[in-house]
């Protein structure tokens, strides 16, 4: 994935670099007397300016972290906000399926962290979080250690290959390399687009995981987009959609109708395909009752919270997806009100979607701001909103929006109102793109 | 749904920029559209993907009640969001011409929204009518708000003054806070009123507003009512 460096972005990155370098001394002064020592290792302070107010460090510049950084600053301008991401630039997962089918170009998905930080008055660091010392409130990163007053951990998901019977690290590596899932990083998504457009014919397997996986509708949408690509470019391939669930999980009527009406001779849908092993060399997927041969595949295993949740000792032991042990309304760790976990690593059963992460982060920013002022705010439901492309040229989509409520009797969250629009059309196709554009606008440009 | 037909007047400010270095005066053009409610319904489908078919908003104030609002008030908001005058990044792309259409489409969709019946149980503030806070809010409302927004909170379509009854308490609270902190720009009169009142007074008056009754003929018969145009 390459985006041309133009003069503007080049100047911005060098400006940001300048800020970061000059201010190393500032930090040293501000931390005099504190020695950031973790696990016996000394880690020098990250070269960033001395804090100007309570410092909030955010790990992960995804949908959650970007929104959090902006709204923390907006609700409490005194906060000194530092956003960290291991990647240099943002590439959106939402809309990537329709990008594969050439309905938008790569610029639509790609955005600059430096620009977001400048427009919203926080500091962006291109670094990876490595270790956490909650006693001293220090986060160790690849650029050095950072002392925080509040820490927000929003690192997204990791795949859990164990749950499809792949427990040997070499097999897992082979799967990640050859049959990437395409639900977390830009490089996976690029690889899949290349695969689809260059498919030589035969059977392409796409899988749908079980559990609360990221973006419930997206694997079905991807099947539609892949089939649309085959159709448009006269690629004679069959798509075998192996679903670990007993039925299509969302917009089921709509997807079934679309599969039948447009892609009847391309998509073959197999529900209840409990995958329990993949034989990489033989190109074969095993389920409880069958085995399926493939020529190429996109294998999406079940997901878990990002592995740093576990490595930092933040996960809930009883959680199947190793999600964080947090207060379900306030998002801080059960035993630490200075550390918050949000986005797809949260423990609540909300749909793992960008819109959920965005609306939730706006709320949690207010929670943290209120906490700093010794106040409390009322719980607000996140909103899950999801558009799925069904046809292309022009793009036609379906949509769903859902809110949540807390069920006191069940002691858990349930859907409150929701609205499904499963009669796809061009207007919804445009609305889906407008939705994404609005989100990018909010996170980066306003 | 009963379709009423209003004609909708739209004021557009056009800055005529002259080739010569002369100072251009703003030119005000008044345009009138006959709304087409059928087309309004068709366009509202885009809005409904977030605002839901009923346009009732949420009890927690994440979305406002738009159902039954005056059409001139609605169109003013759409234009302000379209131009960036009212900051709403996530809605911005939806109200651009390329998504929602031109002035005629805006007129059609706001006319449609204004015919929708309102939420039968919108969310109200913490203080009931026997409390001192409620009474203080009532006094303030009559002194400071009623002359424009009306004694019953009915607003005024001709002057583009929002109808207040039926609006969710947390939504009004959030908007007033934005006005107070300068993040939402409103007309200078409104701005001045908000600046003059203390936070406590504002809370009392918003509380009072949230208890203003919605006239029965403007209310949906029950919480289970659904806008059958979309189901
Ligand atoms: C194909 C596809 C289609 C989708 N479609 C939709 C849709 O239509 N609508 C919708 O709402 N959602 C959709 N989603 C889901 C959406 O992308 C996710 O739910 C959303 O990204 C979750 O946000 P997050 O901030 O929790 O995680 P992410 O956006 O994944 O962000 C996590 C960030 O943390 C960073 N990170 C992780 N570990 C570290 C570390 N140790 N140090 C520093 N940085 C770190 C990562 O680089 C990443 O940038 C889709 C997803 C995919 C893959």
mmCIF file of N, CA and C in Angstrom, chain A residues 192-201 229 235:
data_model
loop_
_atom_site.group_PDB
_atom_site.id
_atom_site.type_symbol
_atom_site.label_atom_id
_atom_site.label_comp_id
_atom_site.label_asym_id
_atom_site.label_seq_id
_atom_site.Cartn_x
_atom_site.Cartn_y
_atom_site.Cartn_z
ATOM 1 N N UNK A 192 -6.098 -9.235 -0.095
ATOM 2 C CA UNK A 192 -7.347 -9.870 -0.523
ATOM 3 C C UNK A 192 -7.845 -9.266 -1.840
ATOM 4 N N UNK A 193 -7.734 -7.952 -1.961
ATOM 5 C CA UNK A 193 -8.156 -7.333 -3.217
ATOM 6 C C UNK A 193 -7.369 -7.926 -4.384
ATOM 7 N N UNK A 194 -6.085 -8.064 -4.173
ATOM 8 C CA UNK A 194 -5.226 -8.625 -5.210
ATOM 9 C C UNK A 194 -5.662 -10.048 -5.563
ATOM 10 N N UNK A 195 -5.932 -10.833 -4.547
ATOM 11 C CA UNK A 195 -6.413 -12.204 -4.716
ATOM 12 C C UNK A 195 -7.679 -12.255 -5.574
ATOM 13 N N UNK A 196 -8.638 -11.390 -5.227
ATOM 14 C CA UNK A 196 -9.940 -11.434 -5.909
ATOM 15 C C UNK A 196 -9.804 -11.074 -7.384
ATOM 16 N N UNK A 197 -9.020 -10.025 -7.638
ATOM 17 C CA UNK A 197 -8.924 -9.571 -9.021
ATOM 18 C C UNK A 197 -8.065 -10.492 -9.888
ATOM 19 N N UNK A 198 -7.224 -11.284 -9.233
ATOM 20 C CA UNK A 198 -6.344 -12.152 -10.013
ATOM 21 C C UNK A 198 -6.675 -13.633 -9.867
ATOM 22 N N UNK A 199 -7.869 -13.908 -9.438
ATOM 23 C CA UNK A 199 -8.257 -15.298 -9.206
ATOM 24 C C UNK A 199 -8.283 -16.050 -10.534
ATOM 25 N N UNK A 200 -7.695 -17.248 -10.513
ATOM 26 C CA UNK A 200 -7.540 -17.983 -11.772
ATOM 27 C C UNK A 200 -8.675 -18.973 -12.020
ATOM 28 N N UNK A 201 -9.680 -18.930 -11.198
ATOM 29 C CA UNK A 201 -10.785 -19.876 -11.384
ATOM 30 C C UNK A 201 -10.707 -20.994 -10.368
ATOM 31 N N UNK A 229 -17.219 -8.772 -8.331
ATOM 32 C CA UNK A 229 -15.943 -8.640 -9.053
ATOM 33 C C UNK A 229 -15.809 -9.769 -10.082
ATOM 34 N N UNK A 235 -14.565 -13.593 -14.276
ATOM 35 C CA UNK A 235 -13.690 -14.578 -13.638
ATOM 36 C C UNK A 235 -14.546 -15.798 -13.346
#
